[in-house]
Tab-separated table of C-alpha atoms in Angstrom:
chain	number	residue	atom	x	y	z
A	1	MET	CA	0.000	0.000	0.000
A	2	GLU	CA	1.328	3.420	-0.858
A	3	LYS	CA	0.163	6.989	-1.242
A	4	GLY	CA	-1.146	7.796	-4.680
A	5	THR	CA	0.786	10.351	-6.716
A	6	ILE	CA	-0.015	12.629	-9.600
A	7	TYR	CA	1.461	9.931	-11.858
A	8	ASP	CA	-1.400	7.629	-10.797
A	9	LEU	CA	-4.124	10.080	-11.822
A	10	ASP	CA	-4.858	8.693	-15.301
A	11	GLU	CA	-4.904	5.109	-14.020
A	12	LEU	CA	-7.208	6.058	-11.136
A	13	GLU	CA	-9.584	7.838	-13.510
A	14	ASN	CA	-9.645	4.714	-15.691
A	15	LEU	CA	-10.240	2.525	-12.625
A	16	TYR	CA	-13.205	4.699	-11.578
A	17	ASN	CA	-14.647	4.652	-15.107
A	18	ASP	CA	-14.117	0.882	-15.520
A	19	LEU	CA	-15.751	0.293	-12.140
A	20	ASN	CA	-18.742	2.504	-12.950
A	21	ASP	CA	-19.147	0.755	-16.340
A	22	HIS	CA	-19.061	-2.587	-14.514
A	23	LEU	CA	-21.625	-1.388	-11.958
A	24	GLU	CA	-23.961	-0.135	-14.714
A	25	THR	CA	-24.002	-3.555	-16.396
A	26	ASN	CA	-24.262	-5.534	-13.135
A	27	ILE	CA	-25.722	-4.587	-9.760
A	28	ASN	CA	-24.773	-1.040	-8.789
A	29	TYR	CA	-24.667	-1.569	-5.030
A	30	PRO	CA	-23.048	1.777	-4.173
A	31	GLY	CA	-25.288	3.688	-6.597
A	32	TRP	CA	-22.336	5.535	-8.109
A	33	ILE	CA	-22.812	7.465	-11.335
A	34	LYS	CA	-20.147	7.663	-14.032
A	35	GLY	CA	-19.022	11.253	-14.462
A	36	VAL	CA	-20.507	12.208	-11.067
A	37	TYR	CA	-18.690	10.037	-8.515
A	38	PRO	CA	-16.010	8.978	-8.271
A	39	THR	CA	-14.208	11.066	-10.873
A	40	ARG	CA	-10.734	12.232	-11.815
A	41	GLU	CA	-11.327	15.228	-9.518
A	42	THR	CA	-12.022	12.834	-6.617
A	43	ALA	CA	-8.618	11.228	-7.149
A	44	LEU	CA	-6.852	14.547	-7.729
A	45	LYS	CA	-8.160	15.974	-4.454
A	46	GLY	CA	-7.105	12.822	-2.574
A	47	ILE	CA	-3.630	13.003	-4.104
A	48	GLU	CA	-3.277	16.730	-3.428
A	49	GLU	CA	-4.392	16.240	0.197
A	50	SER	CA	-2.027	13.255	0.488
A	51	ASN	CA	-4.794	10.934	1.739
A	52	LEU	CA	-5.418	8.680	-1.269
A	53	PHE	CA	-3.758	5.270	-1.075
A	54	VAL	CA	-3.362	2.684	-3.813
A	55	PHE	CA	-2.909	-1.076	-3.696
A	56	ARG	CA	-1.015	-2.519	-6.628
A	57	ILE	CA	-0.820	-5.983	-8.091
A	58	ASP	CA	1.883	-6.406	-10.745
A	59	ASN	CA	2.288	-2.624	-11.083
A	60	THR	CA	-1.453	-2.177	-11.736
A	61	ILE	CA	-3.701	-0.314	-9.307
A	62	ALA	CA	-6.090	-3.016	-8.102
A	63	GLY	CA	-7.796	-0.825	-5.519
A	64	SER	CA	-7.743	2.524	-3.792
A	65	ILE	CA	-9.043	4.210	-0.671
A	66	ILE	CA	-9.217	7.779	0.632
A	67	LEU	CA	-8.643	8.264	4.366
A	68	ASN	CA	-9.212	11.737	5.775
A	69	HIS	CA	-10.733	13.741	8.616
A	70	HIS	CA	-13.795	14.954	6.661
A	71	PRO	CA	-17.037	13.466	7.995
A	72	GLU	CA	-20.247	14.325	6.188
A	73	GLU	CA	-22.423	16.964	7.862
A	74	ALA	CA	-25.076	14.288	8.524
A	75	TYR	CA	-22.642	12.467	10.835
A	76	LYS	CA	-23.675	15.012	13.492
A	77	GLN	CA	-27.197	13.508	13.557
A	78	VAL	CA	-26.136	10.349	15.408
A	79	GLU	CA	-24.504	9.467	18.688
A	80	TRP	CA	-21.181	7.810	17.976
A	81	GLY	CA	-19.581	5.190	20.202
A	82	VAL	CA	-16.726	7.521	21.081
A	83	ASP	CA	-16.781	11.300	21.380
A	84	ALA	CA	-14.062	12.630	19.084
A	85	LYS	CA	-13.278	15.708	17.047
A	86	ALA	CA	-12.794	15.346	13.293
A	87	GLU	CA	-9.015	15.562	13.629
A	88	ASN	CA	-9.102	12.496	15.919
A	89	ILE	CA	-10.992	10.227	13.531
A	90	ILE	CA	-10.365	8.784	10.101
A	91	VAL	CA	-13.237	8.699	7.632
A	92	ILE	CA	-13.133	6.109	4.852
A	93	HIS	CA	-14.115	7.460	1.430
A	94	THR	CA	-14.034	6.114	-2.118
A	95	LEU	CA	-13.090	2.513	-1.438
A	96	VAL	CA	-12.725	1.083	-4.942
A	97	VAL	CA	-11.601	-2.202	-6.459
A	98	HIS	CA	-11.013	-2.582	-10.190
A	99	PRO	CA	-13.467	-5.099	-11.729
A	100	SER	CA	-10.527	-7.271	-12.875
A	101	PHE	CA	-9.492	-7.716	-9.230
A	102	MET	CA	-12.897	-8.225	-7.587
A	103	ASN	CA	-13.444	-11.171	-5.232
A	104	LYS	CA	-9.735	-11.422	-4.460
A	105	GLY	CA	-9.817	-9.853	-0.980
A	106	ILE	CA	-8.639	-6.403	-2.117
A	107	ALA	CA	-11.403	-4.528	-0.254
A	108	THR	CA	-10.492	-6.407	2.934
A	109	LYS	CA	-6.822	-5.471	2.452
A	110	LEU	CA	-7.824	-1.800	1.983
A	111	ILE	CA	-9.978	-1.798	5.140
A	112	ASN	CA	-7.277	-3.564	7.152
A	113	PHE	CA	-4.784	-0.970	5.918
A	114	ALA	CA	-7.173	1.795	7.058
A	115	THR	CA	-7.188	0.239	10.548
A	116	LYS	CA	-3.396	-0.062	10.729
A	117	TYR	CA	-2.904	3.462	9.361
A	118	SER	CA	-5.461	4.938	11.778
A	119	LYS	CA	-3.828	3.239	14.754
A	120	GLU	CA	-0.415	4.524	13.664
A	121	GLN	CA	-1.909	8.022	13.513
A	122	LYS	CA	-3.281	7.522	17.070
A	123	MET	CA	-6.872	8.055	15.963
A	124	LYS	CA	-9.790	7.335	18.296
A	125	ALA	CA	-12.052	5.787	15.640
A	126	ILE	CA	-12.667	5.057	11.981
A	127	ARG	CA	-16.029	6.070	10.546
A	128	LEU	CA	-17.750	5.560	7.225
A	129	ASP	CA	-21.037	5.781	5.427
A	130	VAL	CA	-22.408	3.243	2.999
A	131	SER	CA	-25.566	3.243	0.878
A	132	VAL	CA	-28.285	1.083	2.437
A	133	ASN	CA	-28.376	-0.720	-0.943
A	134	ASN	CA	-24.687	-1.680	-0.832
A	135	MET	CA	-25.200	-5.048	0.822
A	136	ALA	CA	-21.797	-6.424	-0.203
A	137	ALA	CA	-19.948	-3.558	1.521
A	138	ILE	CA	-22.232	-3.654	4.579
A	139	LYS	CA	-21.540	-7.373	4.983
A	140	LEU	CA	-17.777	-6.756	4.695
A	141	TYR	CA	-17.723	-3.892	7.210
A	142	GLU	CA	-19.724	-5.896	9.730
A	143	LYS	CA	-17.496	-8.963	9.223
A	144	LEU	CA	-14.431	-6.792	9.904
A	145	GLY	CA	-15.879	-5.507	13.186
A	146	TYR	CA	-17.492	-2.197	12.269
A	147	LYS	CA	-20.459	-1.321	14.471
A	148	TYR	CA	-23.681	0.036	12.957
A	149	ILE	CA	-24.463	3.465	14.458
A	150	GLY	CA	-27.500	4.733	12.554
A	151	THR	CA	-29.033	5.582	9.189
A	152	VAL	CA	-29.019	9.137	7.838
A	153	ASP	CA	-29.879	11.147	4.754
A	154	LEU	CA	-26.639	12.621	3.370
A	155	GLY	CA	-28.622	15.184	1.387
A	156	LEU	CA	-27.503	13.986	-2.042
A	157	PRO	CA	-29.653	15.059	-4.994
A	158	TYR	CA	-30.382	11.493	-6.161
A	159	ALA	CA	-33.441	9.516	-5.045
A	160	HIS	CA	-31.518	6.217	-5.021
A	161	LEU	CA	-28.843	7.745	-2.766
A	162	LYS	CA	-30.970	9.058	0.071
A	163	TRP	CA	-30.230	6.715	2.973
A	164	PHE	CA	-26.799	5.758	4.241
A	165	LYS	CA	-25.792	3.518	7.104
A	166	LEU	CA	-23.089	4.881	9.378
A	167	TYR	CA	-20.482	2.570	10.852
A	168	GLU	CA	-17.681	3.027	13.352
A	169	MET	CA	-14.691	1.105	14.612
A	170	ILE	CA	-13.368	2.367	17.934
A	171	LEU	CA	-9.601	2.035	18.122
A	172	ASN	CA	-7.698	1.146	21.251
A	173	ASN	CA	-4.301	2.766	20.951
A	174	ASP	CA	-2.776	1.408	24.126
């Protein structure tokens, strides 16, 4: 796992587009929309903020994740398991796996990396939101020990992306 660089931008954009094409022709669990999210700008911002990480297999980006301190506004609507300021939590965003590498444990590796990274940064918790329709991701998060906190409306302008489940993993940094 390594931080993404500007040299990864074209490959990340292609990964996002390939993934969205795959989702359109299969079951689009996350509800993502090609050209809306995720996009080249999503990757560029993650690279510029130095919080986008890539996982490579044979010099090809198999998956990527953005880890930052930017919770959605709707996160304030629930009572989290641990009281923490944004700078003391990591929020998982844009967890992606290229269709060619699906069902090979890449998403698990990305989530496990997020845990290790967050502990190294002495964070109190990891938080995330996931569309209520994204059953595959929900199952993975729960299997990896994330606790369901509540369901909120993130205020997105798409009917199919109204409700999101919030999850948290409290970290013990002893």
